[in-house]
Structure formats: structure tokens, C-alpha cells
């Protein structure tokens, strides 16, 4: 295991400490129970928006806490759900008096623990609403999931939902936009190599030297098919076809096209996927009005990427464009 | 070679096309000779700032063209210098009537070709000034370099220099700030794995399964020493000691601390390095007033990272903080 770490069991605490020191003007790391919250605390009168999930997907987690996105985030151990206590604490940190939306990625442990966390928060008289994200069209049900998994589209959802809360929408309206956002997007990914969780020391799955897996999950959950290496255009077409079919996309519609890198795949390869997907969408008469390319939802050093398409209307576009100030989201892009 | 590409020889053109489509509101890709320029063209009356160098270091190149950083960039083939013709064209695209600064990374081919490009531009009556960056303290002279190499500190230099031009400084003043910036910074890096240039198909160098190399260059140029895997704290201390010694840093000074990922090294490992380096600098009485962590100057999918310290004064701090809008620089961080 070649990693820049000290003791594997210390790596999570050490990276979170480094992260929170580097971005102390934006985000604060709270202990017992562990969670990230905005450096300035909750915003009075604003709906709070929180999320949470396993670590190892950085900048997801603390990297999306800040003005225009999340108010707080509950980070679990690597690839493991946060506890109800963490979710409760993050909810309390995010509460500015107008209730809190839980943005939950559809993994069974996360869903259950967010339910318990919401119950704990409601005992404190904090109104909680929940949206469950499930943008991955690859498979129904998976190793850790009933129904579809939540993958890279979650980041765009957090951006849009956070912007709705920031402009002053109430809890019911923010929840409605969150559901609409999830319905408007579809994602599918692939991996070329596994990753190694520091505390496990072994690759998360096996892939042959000439193999790739289409539709694989961000923790290595089984995908749609394992195939021999294919040209980038064929890979991209396979992902795009599934996404377009799921969305029932048609000519004349406006969309966001998002290529997400899983960790070790260079930006140049992500741009090659973008190039092919944009040519294909344009040939269908679909208008790409917004774009995003980069490592927004990673799986440590996994090589691979995903493709997300999100149907846009004027409101979603303006929420996507709204100001944001976090460690992980690139303003203006 | 597991990469998301089509034909290796097409990969450069395809990724540049994808990049320029995704960021068409910020940057334009010009053909014959190939270069990137701001989508809005040169700014009348402003000093133009250009850079250039081999591809494979994305987002370096087109990713730093935009308001607050570069006006144009000349991208070579993977890990190869741009031609004088490309540099000439980028200079012309950047010229708003107030002259153009060439920000040159200290590699022999780049230095020579920028000299020729400057001569061509001067025949067009464009005044050209040049600064050569050489922040890497690891070694004097290297495979492709006389003197020190230019590495990740170059990105911070482009940010600061671009901001000086944007606020209206004249060519002499921008050049002076560029030299001051280069003198104020020092970098050293390490690699855990090589990368594979698509058009070569072979790893750029060999490293054993338990080896790392300290002080290695971003193209795999020999470093200071090849050692068995070490804890992150020891790696960080080795880099920081060399950087602090070079800068003759002392208690009470203000600095920027920048950890740059080379490609496949997760953000979490970069934060662990940040955590150690910030503890060490604080123990020395040095004040970290600005921070940067992420993949700003990559080497395709190489695993590794570098550590840069830059001495800050009020002017450099305000230039670092100035507004920026490019594909690759995260605003506000």
C-alpha cells in the first residue's frame, strides 16, 4: 500500500485536521460527535442543509460546507455511514430556526442513520425534512443499497439545494427543489482500477490489467458489465445512452453535462469523455448550457469517471449559477 | 496502458477540444498555431501575461487562462515544449497594447523557444518581457534543465502575476513583481508511482513497490534520494526542511502553504501533509496566512505531491486574494 499516511488508523483524523486548518475561514471541524459546520455557524432564519456519508470521497464532505451549499456535514469512517449522533449534531449546528433539510445519499446505512438522526433532532424541536438522492442509473439495488445508488450527481444537487436555501426559500420549497433536482438528473460511471482504503490495506475489488467495469459503484459495488478495455468514445456512448434513456431526453432541451473523475483519472481523459458526450448530445439536438468537469466525488485513488446529465430550467440554472464559497466547489464554473 | 482515450495520437487534440467546449465562456482554443486565449480576447491597455509548456499537467495550460491570471497559453505536446510559433501566436493574442510578459518555466526547451517566440513578437512591435520561474529546490541542473526546475509554485506565481497585470500595473512593474514572487517561493516534491504518457505507452520511470523518490521532477527527472516508504510526517518534514532552509525562513514571518497533488494522490493524503507542515511551521513561529491544497500542477496519473512555501507581504497577499475566473483556479481559496 503506497500512500502518504502515517498510521492507517490515524489517517482519517489527521486529514480532517489538515483540511479544517487549511480552510478554517470557511469550515469548522467539531468533535464529539464529529462533524463539519460553517465557520460562521448557522444563519438565522435560513433553512439549514446538511449531508453526510462515508469518508474517502473528498472533497465530498467538509469540502461542500460553506455559503451557497451545505451548512454542515457528518463524515463517517472511510466508506462507512456516519452515526445518528453525528447527524444529530450536524443538524443542530445547521439549524438557524427555519428547519433543516437532510440530503441523504441512497445507501442503506446512511438512510437508516439519517432517520435516527432526524428523530433525535426532532426531540430538540428542530423541524427536519429529508430528500434521498439516487442518480445512478446503472443498477436497481446494490451491495449497500435498496433501489438506485447516489453518485456524482449528488454534488450538483447539493449546489442547487444549497442555493435555494441561501436565497431564502422555506423548508417545504427547498425540499420540493431537492426532489425536483434528483428527478432531473441521471448518472452512470466506470472504473479502471480499484482503490485501497488505508485502514483495510487491500484493493476494494479486482480488475484485470485489460478490464474495465461499466456501471460500477463508488465503493466498487458490482456494475452492469465487465469488459475488455474500450475506446473512450465507446465507453462514453455506453454511459450516455443509459443516462439519456433514463431521462427520456429529447431534442431542444437544455442540460448540464458533468464528467466526474474518481481520483486517479487525469483531467485530460475526463475532457476526452466530455468531448464525445457533447458531440453526441449536440447531434441529438440537446443544448449543453452548463458544464462541469473534475474530481468532485472521488473514491480515493480509484481510476475511472462518471457522466451525469441534468435537465435544466431557468430556476435550476440560476441556482446552479448562484454564488458559492466552499473548499471543493469551483466558483463560477 | 489503462486510459480513457481513443487513439493515443488523437488524445491531445481531443482533450483540448473537450476542455475548450466545456469552458467556452472563459477560454478559446485557437488553431495554427495552437494556443489558448481568453474568450473575450486581449484587454486593451492591460499588460498581457502568457505562459506555456508541455501538456499532461492539467489544469496547467488552458486552465489558468482567464480574468485574473493568464491572457494566453501555448500548450506543447505531452511533456514537450511549445514551438516558437505557438508562443508568438499566444503573445499576439495576449497583446492589448501594453506589452506582454512571458512567464517561462525553467526547462531548457521552453526557455529557448520562448526566446525565439519573443523575437518573433518583437518583429511585430510587441514589447516582451520575460521572467523565468525556478521554484524547485531539490536539485541544481536536471534532465531537461540548467539550474533549478519550475514546479507547482509556478501556479501561485501565475495567480499573483496575473492579478498585478489585471489591476493595471505596467510591464516593468509586473515583471518586477514576477521576479519578486519567484524569489519568495520554494518547492520540493516526491513521487510514489510514475505516469504513462498516452503517446509513449510506457511508464515514465520505474519505482519499486515499496519505494518513493524525494525531490523528483514532474517528468520523472531524478530527485535527491530514492528511499523505502516513509510515514507521511517524515516525508513532509524532508520536503519542508529543504524549503525552509532555501527560503531562510524565520519566526514571525507570514507565508502561504501550498500542497499540490500530482494526479493520483487523494486529497486526504494531501491534507495529511498539510496537517504536518502546518504544525511544524507553527512550531517555528511562522504564520500560515494563506493556504492552497489540491491538484493544480499534475503529471497525468502520477502519485505524489509537492510542498511549496511562499513568503508573503501585504502586496503579494492582496494579489493572491484578487478575483480570478479560470477553469483551474478555485476562486476564493
XYZ file of C-alpha atoms in Angstrom:
666
model
C 0.000 0.000 0.000
C 1.815 3.141 -1.242
C 0.158 6.061 0.462
C 1.264 9.299 2.053
C -0.055 8.418 5.501
C 1.258 7.753 8.988
C -0.540 5.011 10.935
C -3.545 3.916 8.832
C -5.871 4.205 11.821
C -4.829 7.837 12.322
C -5.243 8.877 8.700
C -8.869 9.970 8.934
C -8.369 12.219 11.962
C -5.143 13.646 10.525
C -6.580 14.505 7.130
C -9.656 16.105 8.684
C -7.445 18.177 10.945
C -5.329 19.285 7.974
C -8.409 20.046 5.918
C -10.037 22.132 8.613
C -6.837 24.080 9.261
C -6.339 24.828 5.561
C -9.921 26.073 5.194
C -10.546 27.449 8.687
C -12.086 30.602 7.249
C -14.834 28.511 5.614
C -15.420 25.401 7.680
C -15.032 24.313 11.300
C -14.420 20.748 12.495
C -16.407 19.929 15.635
C -15.575 16.965 17.866
C -17.820 14.635 19.830
C -19.784 13.970 17.783
C -17.535 14.647 14.797
C -18.984 16.917 12.109
C -18.174 19.860 9.863
C -20.118 23.128 10.040
C -19.735 26.558 8.514
C -17.055 28.603 10.236
C -19.606 31.348 10.935
C -22.186 28.950 12.401
C -25.828 28.640 11.378
C -27.541 31.502 9.534
C -30.504 32.815 11.490
C -33.790 32.428 9.620
C -32.289 30.335 6.812
C -33.185 26.704 6.152
C -30.208 24.562 7.124
C -28.957 21.991 4.613
C -26.827 19.076 5.714
C -25.495 15.913 4.184
C -23.200 13.141 5.282
C -21.706 9.833 4.326
C -18.538 7.817 4.349
C -15.145 9.479 4.034
C -12.805 8.699 1.151
C -14.809 10.708 -1.393
C -13.100 14.072 -0.821
C -13.788 16.919 -1.409
C -17.262 15.500 -0.693
C -17.958 16.057 2.987
C -16.412 19.132 4.532
C -15.428 20.409 1.093
C -19.019 21.328 0.291
C -19.760 23.132 3.542
C -19.908 26.885 3.042
C -22.018 29.720 1.727
C -24.257 28.548 -1.122
C -24.022 24.827 -0.392
C -24.165 22.908 2.889
C -24.418 24.254 6.431
C -22.950 21.112 7.948
C -21.815 17.606 7.037
C -21.422 14.394 9.023
C -18.407 12.349 7.875
C -18.296 8.614 8.591
C -15.229 6.402 8.626
C -13.874 5.509 5.157
C -16.786 4.253 3.041
C -18.996 3.928 6.154
C -22.131 5.760 7.241
C -21.973 8.495 9.884
C -23.682 7.691 13.181
C -27.091 9.062 14.235
C -25.259 11.091 16.878
C -23.084 12.781 14.238
C -26.148 13.505 12.100
C -27.965 14.907 15.121
C -25.015 17.182 15.920
C -24.699 18.355 12.302
C -28.431 19.102 12.243
C -28.165 21.173 15.423
C -25.161 23.082 14.011
C -27.101 23.840 10.824
C -30.320 24.943 12.476
C -30.990 28.654 12.150
C -34.608 28.449 13.264
C -36.155 27.576 9.900
C -35.675 23.806 9.958
C -33.080 21.570 8.348
C -33.095 19.527 5.148
C -31.234 16.217 5.252
C -29.706 15.470 1.860
C -29.196 11.710 2.067
C -27.284 9.583 -0.423
C -29.172 6.358 -1.006
C -27.092 3.774 0.852
C -28.929 1.632 3.402
C -26.778 2.566 6.406
C -26.960 6.270 5.585
C -30.734 6.186 5.152
C -31.266 4.387 8.480
C -28.860 6.591 10.426
C -30.293 9.786 8.959
C -33.758 8.596 10.065
C -32.452 8.127 13.599
C -30.580 11.422 13.461
C -33.755 13.189 12.353
C -35.667 11.666 15.258
C -33.043 12.916 17.703
C -33.192 16.398 16.151
C -36.984 16.459 16.310
C -36.758 15.767 20.045
C -34.883 19.094 20.151
C -37.832 20.670 18.300
C -35.861 21.066 15.066
C -38.098 20.501 12.055
C -36.369 18.080 9.663
C -37.219 17.269 6.093
C -35.425 14.597 4.062
C -34.603 14.026 0.419
C -32.959 10.822 -0.751
C -30.704 11.120 -3.791
C -30.414 8.186 -6.216
C -28.975 9.411 -9.515
C -27.064 6.252 -10.543
C -28.999 4.547 -13.352
C -26.626 1.553 -13.629
C -28.460 -0.921 -11.403
C -31.518 -1.317 -9.196
C -30.397 -2.498 -5.740
C -26.736 -2.994 -4.956
C -24.337 -4.199 -2.273
C -25.221 -1.451 0.204
C -28.374 -0.086 -1.430
C -32.060 -0.786 -1.943
C -33.079 0.946 -5.167
C -30.622 3.108 -7.079
C -27.336 4.394 -5.660
C -26.400 8.046 -5.197
C -23.231 9.052 -7.016
C -21.686 12.183 -8.550
C -24.972 13.916 -9.353
C -25.271 14.388 -5.588
C -22.720 17.182 -5.760
C -24.755 19.163 -8.269
C -27.837 18.505 -6.150
C -26.088 19.930 -3.081
C -25.109 23.014 -5.094
C -28.658 23.646 -6.301
C -30.335 22.838 -2.980
C -27.855 24.971 -1.047
C -28.508 27.913 -3.357
C -32.277 27.601 -2.840
C -31.827 27.721 0.931
C -29.392 30.622 0.622
C -31.876 32.765 -1.302
C -34.434 32.293 1.450
C -36.747 29.517 0.260
C -38.618 27.878 3.153
C -38.195 24.228 4.160
C -41.097 22.986 2.053
C -39.831 24.801 -1.024
C -36.202 23.708 -0.547
C -37.419 20.119 -0.156
C -39.500 20.417 -3.326
C -36.494 21.741 -5.278
C -34.331 18.945 -3.877
C -36.768 16.304 -5.147
C -37.103 18.027 -8.488
C -33.314 18.181 -8.803
C -32.914 14.491 -8.089
C -35.614 13.649 -10.656
C -33.896 15.849 -13.250
C -30.559 14.018 -13.209
C -29.059 10.687 -14.126
C -25.508 9.355 -13.787
C -23.509 6.301 -14.787
C -19.836 5.568 -14.160
C -16.999 3.175 -14.825
C -13.783 2.140 -13.123
C -10.423 1.047 -14.487
C -8.757 0.272 -11.159
C -9.815 -0.267 -7.535
C -8.684 1.848 -4.606
C -7.224 0.877 -1.253
C -8.890 2.049 1.946
C -5.995 2.936 4.308
C -7.458 1.032 7.233
C -8.016 -2.091 5.111
C -4.771 -2.179 3.144
C -6.235 -4.287 0.329
C -7.777 -3.256 -3.010
C -11.539 -2.795 -2.761
C -12.092 -5.148 -5.716
C -10.137 -6.834 -8.521
C -9.986 -5.803 -12.150
C -7.709 -7.455 -14.704
C -4.961 -5.456 -16.448
C -7.119 -5.155 -19.584
C -10.533 -4.893 -17.927
C -12.907 -2.105 -17.037
C -16.292 -2.239 -15.362
C -19.252 -0.206 -16.584
C -21.835 0.918 -14.054
C -19.663 0.142 -11.044
C -20.462 1.862 -7.754
C -18.184 4.332 -5.998
C -17.281 1.680 -3.410
C -16.700 -0.975 -6.051
C -20.250 -2.348 -5.960
C -20.983 -4.548 -8.998
C -21.853 -2.728 -12.185
C -23.599 -3.628 -15.411
C -20.828 -5.427 -17.235
C -17.114 -6.081 -17.035
C -15.495 -5.755 -20.441
C -12.111 -5.557 -22.115
C -10.673 -2.064 -22.461
C -12.670 0.013 -24.934
C -12.001 3.304 -26.723
C -13.080 6.398 -24.799
C -15.839 7.102 -27.316
C -17.406 3.669 -26.805
C -17.169 3.997 -23.027
C -18.761 7.427 -23.153
C -21.521 6.280 -25.502
C -22.394 3.375 -23.206
C -22.755 5.714 -20.217
C -24.550 8.424 -22.156
C -27.037 6.021 -23.749
C -28.128 4.749 -20.344
C -28.423 8.259 -18.948
C -30.332 9.676 -21.929
C -32.735 6.736 -21.911
C -33.410 7.119 -18.193
C -34.130 10.839 -18.554
C -36.140 10.352 -21.770
C -34.194 13.315 -23.088
C -35.342 14.905 -26.320
C -34.218 17.436 -28.864
C -34.414 21.080 -27.835
C -33.910 20.507 -24.123
C -31.267 22.348 -22.063
C -28.913 20.297 -19.916
C -25.900 20.346 -17.659
C -23.177 17.885 -18.713
C -20.949 16.789 -15.852
C -17.927 14.489 -16.089
C -16.646 13.471 -12.659
C -13.239 11.919 -12.057
C -12.976 9.199 -9.399
C -9.448 10.097 -8.323
C -6.568 8.832 -10.458
C -8.044 9.585 -13.883
C -6.364 12.720 -15.300
C -8.434 15.742 -16.270
C -7.284 15.189 -19.864
C -9.164 11.867 -20.007
C -12.239 13.483 -18.448
C -12.126 16.150 -21.177
C -11.999 13.400 -23.835
C -15.219 11.979 -22.382
C -16.738 15.453 -22.287
C -15.746 15.979 -25.918
C -17.502 12.818 -27.078
C -20.600 13.285 -24.917
C -21.056 16.880 -26.012
C -20.776 15.887 -29.691
C -23.383 13.165 -29.162
C -25.794 15.418 -27.260
C -25.444 18.150 -29.869
C -26.180 15.603 -32.603
C -29.402 14.785 -30.718
C -30.333 18.465 -30.664
C -29.803 18.759 -26.905
C -28.326 22.078 -25.723
C -25.499 21.868 -23.196
C -25.988 25.143 -21.380
C -23.841 24.350 -18.322
C -20.768 22.147 -17.856
C -18.724 20.701 -15.043
C -15.568 18.586 -15.320
C -13.332 17.475 -12.461
C -12.858 15.390 -9.341
C -15.929 16.346 -7.303
C -16.915 12.933 -5.880
C -13.882 10.682 -5.677
C -13.154 7.186 -4.393
C -9.651 7.721 -3.047
C -7.235 6.820 -5.896
C -9.692 4.805 -7.995
C -9.202 5.341 -11.749
C -12.470 5.935 -13.547
C -15.130 8.530 -14.094
C -18.856 9.084 -14.338
C -21.134 11.015 -16.648
C -24.105 12.989 -15.335
C -26.765 14.785 -17.335
C -29.197 17.117 -15.594
C -32.216 18.638 -17.302
C -32.201 22.397 -16.653
C -34.916 25.012 -16.488
C -34.435 28.696 -15.694
C -34.746 28.208 -11.951
C -32.318 25.283 -11.736
C -29.894 27.179 -13.967
C -29.936 30.248 -11.762
C -29.469 28.089 -8.652
C -26.545 26.315 -10.318
C -25.020 29.716 -11.145
C -25.581 31.255 -7.701
C -22.552 32.351 -5.638
C -20.793 29.663 -3.639
C -17.818 29.660 -1.326
C -16.595 26.239 -0.248
C -13.297 24.367 -0.375
C -14.442 21.923 -3.016
C -16.723 23.750 -5.419
C -15.082 25.940 -8.034
C -16.860 29.258 -8.053
C -18.061 30.437 -11.409
C -17.677 27.115 -13.181
C -1.989 1.118 -20.563
C -5.428 1.621 -18.967
C -6.626 5.025 -20.030
C -9.904 6.558 -21.154
C -8.632 7.534 -24.593
C -9.263 6.678 -28.230
C -6.175 6.548 -30.458
C -3.211 7.747 -28.348
C -2.099 10.144 -31.079
C -5.539 11.804 -31.049
C -5.752 12.197 -27.293
C -4.159 15.632 -27.074
C -6.404 17.210 -29.713
C -9.496 15.512 -28.310
C -8.931 16.588 -24.724
C -8.178 20.159 -25.780
C -11.362 20.242 -27.819
C -13.372 18.902 -24.886
C -11.738 21.340 -22.497
C -12.400 24.351 -24.693
C -16.037 23.344 -25.241
C -16.644 22.855 -21.522
C -15.139 26.256 -20.696
C -16.009 28.203 -23.860
C -17.230 31.154 -21.799
C -13.728 31.574 -20.341
C -11.176 30.312 -22.840
C -10.886 29.914 -26.614
C -8.731 27.340 -28.406
C -7.030 28.794 -31.478
C -5.554 26.620 -34.219
C -2.466 27.116 -36.362
C -0.506 27.783 -34.324
C -2.285 26.074 -31.446
C -2.810 28.178 -28.323
C -5.383 29.120 -25.700
C -6.530 32.713 -25.196
C -9.215 34.413 -23.148
C -12.652 34.029 -24.719
C -13.045 37.812 -24.790
C -9.649 38.404 -26.416
C -6.926 40.748 -25.185
C -7.779 43.574 -22.785
C -6.922 46.933 -24.273
C -4.314 48.825 -22.262
C -3.551 45.893 -19.956
C -0.203 44.106 -19.828
C -0.662 40.657 -21.359
C 0.591 37.661 -19.385
C 1.265 34.351 -21.096
C 2.838 31.066 -20.207
C 3.285 27.740 -21.905
C 4.810 24.333 -21.609
C 4.205 20.679 -22.197
C 0.733 19.196 -21.868
C -0.014 16.474 -19.336
C -0.006 18.852 -16.346
C -3.691 19.848 -16.479
C -5.295 22.116 -15.412
C -1.981 23.895 -16.091
C -2.188 25.369 -19.569
C -5.623 26.463 -20.693
C -6.980 26.007 -17.180
C -5.210 29.127 -15.970
C -6.299 31.387 -18.822
C -8.950 33.856 -17.713
C -9.561 37.049 -15.797
C -7.001 37.497 -13.032
C -4.441 35.018 -14.361
C -3.147 34.404 -17.899
C -4.240 36.052 -21.140
C -2.998 33.157 -23.257
C -1.081 29.890 -23.015
C 0.901 27.850 -25.519
C 0.495 24.090 -24.944
C 3.136 21.709 -26.265
C 2.744 18.006 -26.863
C 2.764 15.856 -23.698
C 5.782 16.858 -21.605
C 7.273 18.789 -24.570
C 7.920 22.481 -25.108
C 5.586 24.578 -27.260
C 7.092 25.853 -30.531
C 8.263 29.439 -31.086
C 5.325 29.827 -33.498
C 2.834 28.887 -30.789
C 4.478 31.276 -28.334
C 4.430 34.031 -30.939
C 0.722 33.461 -31.578
C -0.101 33.381 -27.852
C 1.831 36.637 -27.399
C -0.114 38.298 -30.200
C -3.428 37.085 -28.743
C -2.465 38.491 -25.328
C -1.254 41.871 -26.538
C -3.562 44.720 -25.566
C -1.091 47.457 -26.442
C 0.841 47.497 -23.159
C 3.313 44.705 -23.861
C 3.384 41.065 -22.830
C 5.140 39.228 -20.009
C 6.365 35.714 -20.773
C 6.142 33.534 -17.676
C 8.572 30.747 -18.533
C 9.059 27.544 -16.563
C 12.751 26.752 -16.374
C 13.158 23.843 -18.777
C 15.784 24.228 -21.488
C 13.448 23.723 -24.450
C 10.873 26.117 -23.039
C 13.487 28.801 -22.349
C 14.920 28.576 -25.881
C 11.555 28.534 -27.614
C 10.233 31.429 -25.548
C 13.345 33.402 -26.564
C 12.579 32.718 -30.222
C 8.873 33.437 -29.703
C 9.759 36.755 -28.072
C 11.961 37.678 -31.042
C 9.098 36.932 -33.430
C 6.720 39.057 -31.340
C 9.191 41.925 -31.193
C 9.277 41.923 -35.008
C 5.548 42.718 -34.692
C 6.472 45.630 -32.406
C 5.122 43.896 -29.315
C 7.243 44.701 -26.284
C 8.066 41.452 -24.452
C 9.494 40.980 -21.000
C 10.433 37.577 -19.559
C 10.568 36.006 -16.138
C 11.947 32.510 -15.617
C 10.440 30.530 -12.742
C 12.594 28.018 -10.847
C 10.971 27.213 -7.518
C 12.132 23.577 -7.159
C 14.871 23.435 -4.528
C 15.538 19.700 -4.914
C 18.436 19.818 -7.370
C 20.610 22.191 -9.389
C 20.509 21.151 -13.067
C 18.368 18.242 -14.185
C 17.461 16.109 -17.194
C 15.835 18.957 -19.114
C 17.031 21.910 -17.060
C 20.033 24.119 -16.391
C 19.683 25.472 -12.857
C 16.562 24.738 -10.805
C 13.325 23.366 -12.243
C 9.961 25.110 -12.185
C 7.227 23.110 -10.470
C 3.998 23.753 -8.552
C 4.948 27.183 -7.248
C 4.529 28.319 -10.854
C 0.759 28.212 -10.413
C 0.831 30.603 -7.471
C 3.228 32.806 -9.442
C 0.767 32.932 -12.365
C -2.019 33.885 -9.958
C -0.046 36.727 -8.389
C 1.432 37.991 -11.665
C -1.947 37.857 -13.415
C -3.523 39.873 -10.618
C -0.819 42.554 -10.897
C -1.493 42.911 -14.626
C -5.237 42.942 -14.030
C -5.050 45.858 -11.589
C -3.190 47.900 -14.191
C 0.482 47.627 -13.307
C 2.749 48.416 -16.284
C 5.107 45.904 -17.896
C 8.120 46.916 -15.815
C 6.151 46.659 -12.584
C 4.514 43.336 -13.498
C 7.952 41.962 -14.374
C 9.350 43.184 -11.051
C 6.508 41.500 -9.146
C 7.047 38.301 -11.137
C 10.716 38.187 -10.124
C 9.909 39.018 -6.529
C 7.297 36.248 -6.476
C 9.722 33.674 -7.813
C 12.309 34.710 -5.231
C 9.726 34.452 -2.444
C 8.878 30.791 -3.004
C 10.412 27.350 -2.768
C 9.020 23.899 -3.576
C 10.035 20.270 -3.241
C 8.099 17.172 -4.241
C 8.045 13.397 -4.197
C 6.541 10.624 -6.269
C 5.216 7.196 -5.353
C 4.440 5.998 -8.878
C 5.288 7.033 -12.446
C 2.741 8.041 -15.067
C 2.239 6.858 -18.641
C 2.241 9.390 -21.472
C -0.518 8.178 -23.866
C 1.663 8.504 -26.942
C 4.504 6.544 -25.310
C 2.554 3.763 -23.633
C 5.289 3.025 -21.086
C 5.812 4.299 -17.530
C 7.961 7.435 -17.441
C 10.293 5.832 -14.872
C 10.441 2.828 -12.527
C 9.854 2.794 -8.806
C 9.739 -0.370 -6.726
C 6.553 -1.402 -4.873
C 7.994 -0.114 -1.585
C 9.960 2.858 -2.933
C 9.388 6.572 -3.174
C 11.625 9.278 -4.586
C 12.163 12.590 -2.838
C 12.865 15.653 -4.957
C 11.781 14.023 -8.211
C 10.796 16.279 -11.119
C 7.312 16.467 -12.615
C 8.500 14.492 -15.640
C 10.276 11.898 -13.517
C 13.651 13.670 -13.559
C 15.980 12.300 -10.878
C 15.456 13.608 -7.383
C 17.521 13.795 -4.236
C 17.159 10.258 -2.935
C 15.173 7.123 -3.509
C 14.088 5.574 -0.239
C 11.795 2.930 1.206
C 8.285 4.078 2.006
C 8.254 6.501 4.916
C 5.489 7.840 7.162
C 3.759 10.970 5.853
C 5.239 13.062 8.654
C 8.803 12.076 7.709
C 8.128 12.740 4.021
C 6.641 16.118 4.830
C 9.497 17.035 7.156
C 12.075 16.173 4.467
C 10.353 18.451 1.954
C 9.677 21.226 4.436
C 13.234 21.259 5.791
C 14.662 21.799 2.307
C 12.143 24.525 1.532
C 12.569 26.366 4.846
C 16.357 26.240 4.518
C 16.240 27.598 0.974
C 13.991 30.492 1.993
C 15.927 31.140 5.224
C 12.534 31.405 6.858
C 12.354 32.746 10.369
C 9.910 33.155 13.222
C 7.255 35.829 12.803
C 7.078 35.696 9.023
C 3.804 35.270 7.096
C 3.616 32.542 4.472
C 1.392 30.702 2.037
C 1.493 26.903 2.476
C 0.615 25.003 -0.678
C 0.334 21.223 -1.030
C -0.016 20.173 -4.668
C -1.171 16.731 -5.774
C 0.483 15.210 -8.850
C -2.609 13.348 -10.033
C -3.420 10.045 -8.339
C -2.768 11.063 -4.746
C -6.096 11.617 -2.960
C -6.891 14.966 -1.355
C -6.996 13.171 2.005
C -3.266 12.383 1.739
C -2.526 15.968 0.706
C -4.397 17.184 3.809
C -2.235 14.865 5.965
C 0.865 16.564 4.547
C -0.721 19.977 5.134
C -1.507 18.982 8.716
C 2.098 18.050 9.473
C 3.644 21.002 7.650
C 1.364 23.495 9.342
C 2.172 22.042 12.774
C 5.890 22.302 12.017
C 5.686 25.864 10.690
C 3.614 26.940 13.680
C 6.195 25.391 15.993
C 8.815 27.562 14.247
C 6.694 30.645 14.866
C 5.853 31.063 11.181
C 2.314 32.315 10.441
C 0.404 30.482 7.703
C -1.852 33.274 6.490
C -2.891 31.657 3.186
C -3.338 28.024 2.148
C -3.831 26.021 -1.013
C -4.341 22.258 -1.313
C -5.212 20.347 -4.462
C -4.208 19.136 -7.914
C -3.027 22.373 -9.533
C 0.073 21.123 -11.411
C -0.287 17.443 -12.208
C 1.735 14.851 -14.084
C -1.100 12.810 -15.581
C -1.835 9.979 -13.100
C 1.455 10.145 -11.188
C 1.026 9.523 -7.441
C 2.880 12.041 -5.341
C 2.761 15.605 -4.176
C 4.836 18.686 -3.568
C 5.100 21.259 -0.819
C 5.507 24.973 -1.567
C 6.080 27.789 0.894
C 5.848 31.390 -0.263
C 6.852 34.332 1.878
C 4.005 36.873 1.856
C 3.863 40.616 2.319
C 0.743 42.777 2.095
C 1.034 43.303 -1.645
C 1.573 39.634 -2.513
C -1.285 38.699 -0.194
C -3.700 41.085 -1.864
C -2.632 39.843 -5.305
C -3.142 36.247 -4.169
C -6.622 37.188 -2.904
C -7.649 39.152 -6.011
C -10.630 37.981 -8.098
C -9.941 35.227 -10.613
C -12.091 33.380 -13.119
C -10.438 30.431 -14.823
C -11.235 26.754 -15.251
C -8.459 25.593 -12.961
C -8.136 28.066 -10.119
C -10.673 27.859 -7.323
C -11.952 31.332 -6.612
C -11.810 32.453 -3.042
C -9.428 29.764 -1.851
